[in-house]
Coordinates of C-alpha atoms in Angstrom, one line a residue:
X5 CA 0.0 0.0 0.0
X6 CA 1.5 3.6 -1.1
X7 CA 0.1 6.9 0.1
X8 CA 0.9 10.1 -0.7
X9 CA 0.1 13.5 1.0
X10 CA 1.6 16.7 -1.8
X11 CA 5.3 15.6 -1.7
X12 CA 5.3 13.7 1.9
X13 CA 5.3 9.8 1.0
X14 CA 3.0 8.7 4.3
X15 CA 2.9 4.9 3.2
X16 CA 5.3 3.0 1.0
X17 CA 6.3 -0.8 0.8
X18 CA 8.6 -0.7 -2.5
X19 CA 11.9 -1.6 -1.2
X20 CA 11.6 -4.7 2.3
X21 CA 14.7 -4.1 3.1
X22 CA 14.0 -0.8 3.9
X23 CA 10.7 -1.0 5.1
X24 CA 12.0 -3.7 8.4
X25 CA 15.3 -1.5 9.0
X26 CA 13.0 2.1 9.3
X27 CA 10.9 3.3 11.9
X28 CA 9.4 6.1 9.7
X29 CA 9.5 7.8 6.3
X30 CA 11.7 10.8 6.6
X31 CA 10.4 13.3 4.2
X32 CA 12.1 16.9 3.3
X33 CA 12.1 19.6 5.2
X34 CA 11.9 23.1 4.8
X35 CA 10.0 25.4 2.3
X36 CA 8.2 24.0 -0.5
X37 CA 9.1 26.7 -3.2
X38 CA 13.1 27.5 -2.0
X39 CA 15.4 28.3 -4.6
X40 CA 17.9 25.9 -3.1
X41 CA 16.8 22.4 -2.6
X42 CA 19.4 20.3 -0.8
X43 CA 19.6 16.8 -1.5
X44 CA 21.6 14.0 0.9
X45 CA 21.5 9.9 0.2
X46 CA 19.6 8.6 2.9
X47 CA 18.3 8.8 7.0
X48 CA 20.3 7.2 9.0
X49 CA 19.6 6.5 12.9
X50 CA 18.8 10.0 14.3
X51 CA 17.1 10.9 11.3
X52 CA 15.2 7.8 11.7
X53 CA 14.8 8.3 14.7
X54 CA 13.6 12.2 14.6
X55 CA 11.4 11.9 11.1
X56 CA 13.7 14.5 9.6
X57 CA 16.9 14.9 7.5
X58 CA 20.4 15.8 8.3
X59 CA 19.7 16.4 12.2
X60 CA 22.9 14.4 13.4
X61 CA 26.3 15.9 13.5
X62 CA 26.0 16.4 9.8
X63 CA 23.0 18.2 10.1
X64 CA 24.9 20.5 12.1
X65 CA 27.7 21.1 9.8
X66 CA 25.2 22.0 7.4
X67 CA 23.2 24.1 9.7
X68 CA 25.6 26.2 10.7
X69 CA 27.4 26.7 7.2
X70 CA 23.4 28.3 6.1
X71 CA 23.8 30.2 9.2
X72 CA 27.3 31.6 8.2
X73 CA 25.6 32.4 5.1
X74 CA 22.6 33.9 6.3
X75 CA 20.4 31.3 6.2
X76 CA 18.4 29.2 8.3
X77 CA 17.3 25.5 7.8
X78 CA 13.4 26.5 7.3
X79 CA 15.1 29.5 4.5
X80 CA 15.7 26.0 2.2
X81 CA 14.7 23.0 1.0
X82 CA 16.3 19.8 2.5
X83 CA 15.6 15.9 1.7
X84 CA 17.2 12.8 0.8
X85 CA 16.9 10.2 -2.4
X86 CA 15.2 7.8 -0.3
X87 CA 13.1 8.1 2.3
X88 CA 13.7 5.3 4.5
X89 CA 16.7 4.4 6.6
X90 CA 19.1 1.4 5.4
X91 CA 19.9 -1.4 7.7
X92 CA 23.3 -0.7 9.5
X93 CA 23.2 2.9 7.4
X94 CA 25.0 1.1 4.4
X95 CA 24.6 2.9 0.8
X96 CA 21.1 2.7 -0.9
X97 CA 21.1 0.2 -3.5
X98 CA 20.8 1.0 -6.8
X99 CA 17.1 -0.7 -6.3
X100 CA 16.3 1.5 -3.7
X101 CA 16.9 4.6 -5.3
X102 CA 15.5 3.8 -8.3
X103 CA 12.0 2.4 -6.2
X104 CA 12.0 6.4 -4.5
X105 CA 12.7 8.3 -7.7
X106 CA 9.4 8.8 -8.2
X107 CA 8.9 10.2 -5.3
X108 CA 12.1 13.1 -5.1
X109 CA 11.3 13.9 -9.0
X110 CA 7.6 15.0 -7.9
X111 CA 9.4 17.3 -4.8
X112 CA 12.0 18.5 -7.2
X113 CA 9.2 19.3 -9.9
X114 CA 6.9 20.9 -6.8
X115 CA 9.6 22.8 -4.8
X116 CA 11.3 23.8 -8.8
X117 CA 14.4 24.9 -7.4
X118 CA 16.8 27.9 -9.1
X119 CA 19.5 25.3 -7.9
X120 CA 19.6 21.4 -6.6
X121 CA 23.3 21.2 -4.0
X122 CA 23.6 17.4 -4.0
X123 CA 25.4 16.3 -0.6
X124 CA 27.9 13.6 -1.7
X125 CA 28.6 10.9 -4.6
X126 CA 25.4 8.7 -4.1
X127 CA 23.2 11.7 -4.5
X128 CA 25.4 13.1 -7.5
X129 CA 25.4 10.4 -8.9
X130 CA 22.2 9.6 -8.9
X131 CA 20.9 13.0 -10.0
X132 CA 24.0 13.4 -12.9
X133 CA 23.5 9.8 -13.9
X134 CA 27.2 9.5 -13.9
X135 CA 30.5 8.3 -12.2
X136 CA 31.2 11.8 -10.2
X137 CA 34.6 12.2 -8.1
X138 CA 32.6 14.2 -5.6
X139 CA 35.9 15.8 -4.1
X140 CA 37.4 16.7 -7.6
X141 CA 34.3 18.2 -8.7
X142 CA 32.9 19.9 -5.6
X143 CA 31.8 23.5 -6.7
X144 CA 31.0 22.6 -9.8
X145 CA 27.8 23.7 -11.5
X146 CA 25.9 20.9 -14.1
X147 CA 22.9 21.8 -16.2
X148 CA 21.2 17.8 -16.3
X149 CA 17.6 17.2 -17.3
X150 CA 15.3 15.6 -15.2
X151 CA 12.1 14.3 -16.2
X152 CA 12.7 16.6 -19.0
X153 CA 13.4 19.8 -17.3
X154 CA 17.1 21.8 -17.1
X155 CA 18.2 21.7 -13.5
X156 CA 20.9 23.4 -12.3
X157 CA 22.8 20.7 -10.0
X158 CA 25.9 22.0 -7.3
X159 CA 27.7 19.3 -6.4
X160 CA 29.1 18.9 -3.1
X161 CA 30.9 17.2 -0.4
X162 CA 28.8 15.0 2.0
X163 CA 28.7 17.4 5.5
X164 CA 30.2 14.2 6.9
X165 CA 33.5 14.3 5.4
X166 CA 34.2 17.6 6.8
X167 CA 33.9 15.5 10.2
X168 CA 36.8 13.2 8.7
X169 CA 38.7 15.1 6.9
X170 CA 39.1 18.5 8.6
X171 CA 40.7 19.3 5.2
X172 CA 37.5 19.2 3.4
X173 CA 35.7 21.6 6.0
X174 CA 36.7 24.8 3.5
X175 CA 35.8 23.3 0.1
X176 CA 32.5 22.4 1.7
X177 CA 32.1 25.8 3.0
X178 CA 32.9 27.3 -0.3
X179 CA 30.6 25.4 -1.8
X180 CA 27.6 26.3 -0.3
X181 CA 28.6 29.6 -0.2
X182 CA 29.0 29.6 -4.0
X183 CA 25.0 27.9 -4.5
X184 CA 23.8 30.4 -1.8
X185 CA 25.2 33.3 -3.8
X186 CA 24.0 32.1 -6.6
X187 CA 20.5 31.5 -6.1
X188 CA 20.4 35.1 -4.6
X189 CA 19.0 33.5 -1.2
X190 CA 21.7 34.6 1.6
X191 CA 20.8 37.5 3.8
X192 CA 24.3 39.6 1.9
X193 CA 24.2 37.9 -1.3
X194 CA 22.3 40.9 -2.7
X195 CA 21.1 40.3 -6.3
X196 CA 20.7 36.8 -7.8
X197 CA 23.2 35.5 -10.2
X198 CA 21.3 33.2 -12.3
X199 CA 22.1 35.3 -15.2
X200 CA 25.1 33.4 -14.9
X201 CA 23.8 30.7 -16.2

């Protein structure tokens, strides 16, 4: 049985796995019609466990890289390519992500974004259709289609790796700040640069 409430998925069965490891179906966050739209791979425990994404230490790298850019969580758009966290928080399969397409091409169609920041190589990948080397191409700025329409895609490190790799922390930071700028959203950003592109 599969129900569907706007973009919230309320009920969904597609992928077993998924459905015995979760305790709920973490939808995205934020406001429906942001200009940025931030997309991660998957929950894992505390978003499980909390019904929303990026709330662990991850959530607050990327919570308090917005704020430095004068932002708040609720300013943006934030969700994952699936909905449902994977046993022992491995990778989603390529299964799984294809069985919740559906469901983040109707929130990216809904929320239209001016720019989509993907948050690591599963979600790059994923989106680009496409071998990425995530920490190579960090900053970068990809026009793909999907489900027909031009999307602007930023990809970016996973907050995570700035927690590894203390080394990553500034092209992460750069990053965002670049997407921010660019989609006009930050409190000091001033006039949008989407003629840019």
């Amino acid at each position: 049985m599969e129900r569907v409430d706007g973009i919230d998925v309320t009920a969904c069965e597609r992928c077993s796995d998924l459905c015995e490891s979760r305790s709920q179906i973490v939808n995205g966050t934020g406001v429906e019609d942001a200009s940025l739209l931030f997309i991660g791979e998957a929950p894992g425990a505390r978003e499980d466990e909390q019904g929303e994404p990026f709330v662990g230490r991850s959530g607050d790298v990327l919570s308090t890289t917005l704020r430095d850019c004068g932002l708040v969580r609720s300013d943006v758009r934030i969700a994952n390519c699936v909905r449902c966290r994977p046993p022992e928080n491995r990778d989603p399969t390529t299964a799984e992500l294809t069985n919740c397409r559906e469901h983040l091409e109707r929130e990216i169609e809904s929320v239209d974004p001016d720019f989509i920041v993907t948050l690591g190589k599963v979600p790059s990948q994923h989106l680009l259709e496409r071998d990425v080397a995530v920490t190579k191409e960090a900053g970068s700025v990809v026009e793909h289609r999907i489900t027909g329409t031009p999307r602007r895609i930023v990809i970016c490190l996973h907050p995570a790796a700035t927690l590894y790799d203390r080394s990553q922390k500034e092209t992460f930071e750069q990053t965002i700040s670049e997407a921010v700028s660019l989609a006009g959203a930050g409190a000091e950003s001033g006039q949008s640069r989407l003629s840019e592109y």
